[in-house]
Short mmCIF file of C-alpha atoms in Angstrom, two decimals:
data_model
loop_
_atom_site.label_atom_id
_atom_site.label_comp_id
_atom_site.label_asym_id
_atom_site.label_seq_id
_atom_site.Cartn_x
_atom_site.Cartn_y
_atom_site.Cartn_z
CA MET A 1 31.35 12.01 -14.76
CA ALA A 2 32.60 11.58 -18.33
CA GLY A 3 33.70 14.91 -19.85
CA GLN A 4 34.21 16.67 -16.52
CA VAL A 5 37.52 18.33 -15.74
CA ALA A 6 39.50 17.72 -12.53
CA ILE A 7 42.63 19.06 -10.96
CA VAL A 8 44.37 16.68 -8.56
CA THR A 9 47.34 18.02 -6.57
CA GLY A 10 50.15 15.82 -5.41
CA ALA A 11 49.14 13.34 -8.07
CA GLY A 12 52.58 12.11 -9.19
CA GLY A 13 52.30 9.14 -6.84
CA GLY A 14 50.49 7.64 -3.89
CA LEU A 15 46.97 8.79 -3.14
CA GLY A 16 46.92 11.54 -5.75
CA ARG A 17 47.90 9.10 -8.49
CA ALA A 18 45.18 6.69 -7.40
CA HIS A 19 42.60 9.48 -7.40
CA ALA A 20 43.69 10.72 -10.85
CA LEU A 21 43.58 7.24 -12.37
CA ALA A 22 40.17 6.49 -10.84
CA LEU A 23 38.71 9.70 -12.23
CA ALA A 24 40.27 9.11 -15.66
CA GLU A 25 38.71 5.65 -15.78
CA ARG A 26 35.33 7.39 -15.61
CA GLY A 27 36.14 9.71 -18.47
CA VAL A 28 37.26 12.72 -16.45
CA LYS A 29 39.93 14.95 -17.98
CA VAL A 30 42.66 15.38 -15.40
CA VAL A 31 45.29 17.97 -14.59
CA VAL A 32 47.94 15.86 -12.81
CA ASN A 33 49.77 18.29 -10.53
CA ASP A 34 52.97 17.43 -8.70
CA VAL A 35 56.08 19.47 -7.86
CA ASP A 36 58.32 16.45 -8.22
CA GLY A 37 61.66 17.86 -9.34
CA ASP A 38 61.86 16.95 -12.99
CA GLY A 39 58.16 16.24 -13.14
CA SER A 40 58.69 12.58 -13.92
CA GLY A 41 55.98 11.49 -11.48
CA ALA A 42 53.22 13.57 -13.00
CA ALA A 43 54.38 12.73 -16.53
CA ALA A 44 54.25 9.02 -15.75
CA VAL A 45 50.69 9.30 -14.44
CA VAL A 46 49.64 11.26 -17.52
CA ALA A 47 51.23 8.57 -19.72
CA GLU A 48 49.16 5.91 -17.86
CA ILE A 49 45.96 7.85 -18.42
CA VAL A 50 46.62 8.65 -22.06
CA GLY A 51 47.76 5.07 -22.71
CA SER A 52 44.37 3.91 -21.44
CA GLY A 53 42.54 6.24 -23.79
CA GLY A 54 41.98 9.13 -21.35
CA GLU A 55 42.90 12.80 -21.40
CA ALA A 56 45.38 14.32 -18.96
CA VAL A 57 48.09 16.94 -18.73
CA ALA A 58 50.96 17.27 -16.25
CA CYS A 59 51.54 20.46 -14.24
CA GLU A 60 54.44 21.19 -11.93
CA ALA A 61 52.87 24.21 -10.20
CA ASP A 62 53.96 24.74 -6.60
CA ILE A 63 50.65 25.01 -4.74
CA THR A 64 52.17 27.47 -2.27
CA ASP A 65 52.80 29.85 -5.16
CA VAL A 66 49.57 31.79 -5.81
CA ALA A 67 50.58 32.93 -9.28
CA ALA A 68 51.58 29.39 -10.34
CA VAL A 69 48.30 27.97 -9.06
CA GLN A 70 46.32 30.61 -10.95
CA GLU A 71 48.25 29.77 -14.12
CA MET A 72 47.44 26.08 -13.61
CA VAL A 73 43.72 26.76 -13.28
CA ASP A 74 43.67 29.21 -16.17
CA GLY A 75 45.45 26.62 -18.29
CA ALA A 76 42.83 23.97 -17.52
CA VAL A 77 39.99 26.35 -18.34
CA GLU A 78 41.70 27.45 -21.59
CA ARG A 79 42.31 23.81 -22.59
CA TRP A 80 38.99 22.26 -21.60
CA GLY A 81 36.64 25.17 -20.92
CA ARG A 82 35.85 24.47 -17.23
CA VAL A 83 36.95 22.98 -13.90
CA ASP A 84 34.39 20.73 -12.22
CA ILE A 85 36.54 18.98 -9.60
CA LEU A 86 39.45 19.94 -7.33
CA ILE A 87 41.10 17.39 -5.12
CA ASN A 88 43.50 19.05 -2.70
CA ASN A 89 45.79 16.14 -1.99
CA ALA A 90 49.39 17.46 -2.00
CA GLY A 91 51.25 17.27 1.32
CA ILE A 92 54.52 16.88 3.14
CA LEU A 93 55.69 15.67 6.54
CA ARG A 94 58.18 17.24 8.95
CA ASP A 95 57.51 15.12 12.03
CA LYS A 96 59.12 15.84 15.42
CA SER A 97 57.86 16.32 18.96
CA PHE A 98 56.64 19.90 19.48
CA ALA A 99 59.54 20.63 21.89
CA LYS A 100 62.07 19.68 19.19
CA MET A 101 60.25 21.07 16.16
CA ASP A 102 61.72 23.94 14.24
CA LEU A 103 59.20 26.71 13.61
CA ALA A 104 60.26 26.90 9.98
CA ASP A 105 59.15 23.26 9.58
CA PHE A 106 55.86 24.10 11.33
CA ARG A 107 55.20 26.95 8.88
CA LYS A 108 56.20 24.83 5.89
CA VAL A 109 53.77 22.06 6.68
CA VAL A 110 50.92 24.51 7.33
CA ASP A 111 51.82 26.41 4.14
CA VAL A 112 51.63 23.31 1.99
CA HIS A 113 48.64 21.54 3.48
CA LEU A 114 46.44 24.49 4.51
CA MET A 115 47.51 27.40 2.35
CA GLY A 116 48.17 25.21 -0.65
CA SER A 117 44.54 23.98 -0.44
CA VAL A 118 43.35 27.55 0.07
CA ASN A 119 45.32 28.79 -2.96
CA CYS A 120 43.92 26.08 -5.26
CA THR A 121 40.37 26.46 -3.94
CA LYS A 122 40.46 30.23 -4.31
CA ALA A 123 41.57 29.90 -7.94
CA VAL A 124 38.82 27.44 -8.99
CA TRP A 125 36.03 29.01 -6.90
CA PRO A 126 34.93 31.77 -9.33
CA HIS A 127 34.80 29.31 -12.22
CA MET A 128 32.60 26.90 -10.22
CA VAL A 129 30.37 29.77 -9.15
CA ALA A 130 29.96 30.91 -12.77
CA GLN A 131 29.05 27.47 -14.01
CA GLY A 132 26.80 26.74 -11.02
CA TYR A 133 28.56 23.48 -10.28
CA GLY A 134 31.68 22.29 -8.46
CA ARG A 135 33.11 19.59 -6.27
CA ILE A 136 36.05 20.28 -3.95
CA LEU A 137 37.76 17.67 -1.81
CA MET A 138 40.14 18.53 1.02
CA THR A 139 42.52 15.92 2.43
CA THR A 140 42.45 15.94 6.20
CA SER A 141 43.81 13.20 8.56
CA ALA A 142 43.07 11.34 11.75
CA SER A 143 46.09 13.24 13.14
CA GLY A 144 44.07 16.42 12.79
CA ILE A 145 40.83 14.91 14.05
CA TYR A 146 42.18 12.89 16.96
CA GLY A 147 45.85 13.91 17.34
CA ASN A 148 49.12 11.97 16.93
CA PHE A 149 52.43 12.22 18.73
CA GLY A 150 55.08 14.16 16.82
CA GLN A 151 52.69 15.77 14.36
CA ALA A 152 51.74 19.13 15.88
CA ASN A 153 52.36 20.92 12.57
CA TYR A 154 50.64 18.31 10.42
CA GLY A 155 47.76 17.87 12.88
CA ALA A 156 47.16 21.62 13.10
CA ALA A 157 47.06 21.96 9.35
CA LYS A 158 44.82 18.95 8.85
CA SER A 159 42.40 20.13 11.57
CA ALA A 160 42.30 23.53 9.93
CA LEU A 161 41.22 21.87 6.68
CA VAL A 162 38.18 20.45 8.49
CA GLY A 163 37.25 23.97 9.57
CA LEU A 164 37.79 25.20 5.99
CA THR A 165 35.58 22.39 4.66
CA ASN A 166 32.80 23.23 7.11
CA VAL A 167 32.70 26.91 6.12
CA LEU A 168 33.04 26.43 2.34
CA ALA A 169 30.31 23.72 2.38
CA ILE A 170 27.98 26.40 3.78
CA GLU A 171 29.12 29.15 1.47
CA GLY A 172 29.11 26.98 -1.67
CA GLU A 173 25.83 25.14 -1.19
CA ARG A 174 23.57 27.71 -2.91
CA LYS A 175 26.08 28.00 -5.73
CA GLY A 176 26.04 24.31 -6.59
CA ILE A 177 29.45 23.73 -5.01
CA ARG A 178 29.82 20.87 -2.56
CA VAL A 179 32.92 20.67 -0.33
CA ASN A 180 33.96 17.57 1.59
CA ALA A 181 37.05 16.17 3.25
CA LEU A 182 38.78 12.78 3.01
CA ALA A 183 40.73 11.41 6.00
CA PRO A 184 42.82 8.62 4.48
CA THR A 185 45.08 6.17 6.21
CA ALA A 186 47.28 4.80 3.46
CA ALA A 187 50.71 3.39 2.78
CA THR A 188 52.50 5.99 0.62
CA ARG A 189 55.90 7.65 0.38
CA MET A 190 54.86 9.87 3.27
CA THR A 191 54.42 6.87 5.56
CA ASP A 192 57.51 4.89 4.61
CA GLY A 193 58.96 3.39 7.80
CA LEU A 194 55.91 4.33 9.85
CA ILE A 195 53.69 1.37 8.89
CA SER A 196 54.65 -2.31 8.94
CA ASP A 197 54.97 -4.10 5.60
CA GLU A 198 52.07 -6.39 6.57
CA ASP A 199 49.73 -3.46 7.33
CA ALA A 200 50.98 -1.48 4.30
CA ALA A 201 49.86 -4.31 2.02
CA LYS A 202 46.29 -3.72 3.18
CA LEU A 203 46.46 0.08 3.01
CA GLY A 204 47.15 0.70 -0.65
CA PRO A 205 45.94 4.05 -2.12
CA GLU A 206 43.61 2.14 -4.43
CA THR A 207 41.58 1.11 -1.38
CA ILE A 208 40.82 4.79 -0.68
CA ALA A 209 40.26 6.23 -4.16
CA PRO A 210 36.61 5.09 -4.41
CA GLY A 211 35.79 7.32 -1.46
CA ALA A 212 37.43 10.29 -3.18
CA VAL A 213 35.54 9.61 -6.39
CA PHE A 214 32.22 9.50 -4.55
CA LEU A 215 32.94 12.73 -2.67
CA VAL A 216 33.54 14.60 -5.96
CA SER A 217 30.65 12.98 -7.85
CA GLU A 218 27.31 14.55 -8.72
CA GLN A 219 25.77 12.54 -5.87
CA ALA A 220 28.31 13.78 -3.28
CA PRO A 221 27.11 14.86 0.16
CA ASN A 222 28.20 18.26 1.49
CA GLY A 223 30.39 19.11 4.50
CA VAL A 224 31.26 15.50 5.24
CA VAL A 225 34.55 14.11 6.60
CA LEU A 226 35.07 10.57 5.37
CA GLY A 227 37.63 8.24 6.90
CA ALA A 228 39.05 5.70 4.47
CA GLY A 229 41.66 2.92 4.43
CA ALA A 230 42.04 -0.77 3.65
CA GLY A 231 38.60 -0.75 2.01
CA VAL A 232 36.98 0.59 5.20
CA PHE A 233 34.93 3.81 5.11
CA ALA A 234 33.41 5.79 8.01
CA VAL A 235 32.11 9.31 8.48
CA SER A 236 33.67 11.37 11.24
CA ARG A 237 31.59 14.07 12.83
CA MET A 238 31.98 16.79 15.47
CA LEU A 239 29.39 16.05 18.18
CA GLU A 240 28.27 18.08 21.17
CA ALA A 241 26.89 16.83 24.48
CA SER A 242 23.47 17.96 25.61
CA PRO A 243 23.97 21.52 26.89
CA VAL A 244 23.76 22.17 30.63
CA PHE A 245 22.49 25.54 31.84
CA LEU A 246 24.00 26.98 35.02
CA PRO A 247 22.05 29.71 36.84
CA GLU A 248 24.00 32.89 37.47
CA ALA A 249 24.70 31.98 41.10
CA GLU A 250 26.29 28.71 39.97
CA ARG A 251 28.53 30.04 37.17
CA THR A 252 31.78 29.20 38.87
CA ALA A 253 34.59 26.78 38.07
CA GLU A 254 33.66 24.82 41.18
CA HIS A 255 30.09 24.26 39.96
CA ILE A 256 31.37 23.25 36.54
CA ALA A 257 33.66 20.72 38.24
CA ALA A 258 30.78 19.43 40.37
CA ARG A 259 28.61 18.89 37.30
CA TRP A 260 31.36 17.80 34.96
CA ASP A 261 29.99 14.28 34.49
CA GLU A 262 26.75 15.79 33.23
CA ILE A 263 28.45 18.46 31.07
CA SER A 264 30.76 15.89 29.45
CA ASP A 265 28.11 13.20 28.94
CA VAL A 266 27.96 12.45 25.23
CA SER A 267 25.60 9.51 25.49
CA ASP A 268 22.91 11.61 23.73
CA PRO A 269 24.93 13.87 21.46
CA HIS A 270 23.69 16.20 18.72
CA THR A 271 25.21 17.86 15.68
CA LEU A 272 25.11 21.50 14.73
CA GLY A 273 24.93 22.90 11.20
CA SER A 274 26.85 26.10 11.84
CA ALA A 275 28.38 28.28 14.55
CA PHE A 276 25.20 30.34 14.91
CA ASP A 277 23.16 27.17 15.36
CA GLN A 278 25.14 26.68 18.57
CA THR A 279 24.70 30.35 19.56
CA ASN A 280 20.97 30.23 18.97
CA LEU A 281 20.62 26.96 20.85
CA TYR A 282 22.49 28.24 23.91
CA VAL A 283 20.43 31.44 24.00
CA GLU A 284 17.17 29.51 23.64
CA LEU A 285 18.12 27.09 26.44
CA ALA A 286 19.20 29.96 28.69
CA GLU A 287 15.94 31.84 28.12
CA ARG A 288 13.90 28.69 28.70
CA ALA A 289 15.78 27.78 31.89
CA SER A 290 15.64 31.32 33.23
CA ALA A 291 11.87 31.42 32.73
CA GLU A 292 11.57 28.27 34.81
CA ILE A 293 13.69 29.64 37.71
CA PRO A 294 11.54 31.27 40.44
CA ALA A 295 12.28 34.96 40.97
#
């Protein structure tokens, strides 16, 4: 990875810092992005990298500001000639139960996590297409995959990033761009007070960074969601039960209820590569079943 160029958002501390340092250790030139008031967080990370013999530059661009993001990407290309890696890591929390949540806080969280990632990805995409190579990493969460009380805004944004990953992995594949998502569980500023000190000691960002490095490496898979924390790694996947065809006379809510155990049986699940894979499968099964039903 030596000589490649990476942009890491939210890299002034926590996970982003760990990602930036891990990349720099492998000779990657890093744009350390963080909108941290006076920029001290990003500057400190840059100082660490430079002090260890690496190359890095701090950037305080607000990822919700399209023009600022474009300026950040243009600056990286002007400075180093290319952008090979984007890690969309920046995020915020505004936790409350849905009933008590202010809609402004809902929009803010979605804007930072989802639209911030969209803005950064949109800005690097044409450069990666032109060079025929790119690695993009989204940061999702178990809250978006499985749900978590008090995080409707955060969970919605993080789930949306899985959908974005799935689509961009398909669209980027022929262009040499691979897109994956990391679902970290870590002790950072965002989780202060939410995780016990004993557990936090096991969930340092450095236990997760190797997963991020792999997912933006030349050997990276494509369209994968990788859970990571405390040195544990596991792929999460959307699975579908074996489809059940209902003849026209049985297409009622009552028949679905009667056959619910069969419809919801995921003991023999399968995966689908795209939305039309599902469409084509359903049509094929319906045609096959209809041909077997006596007139």
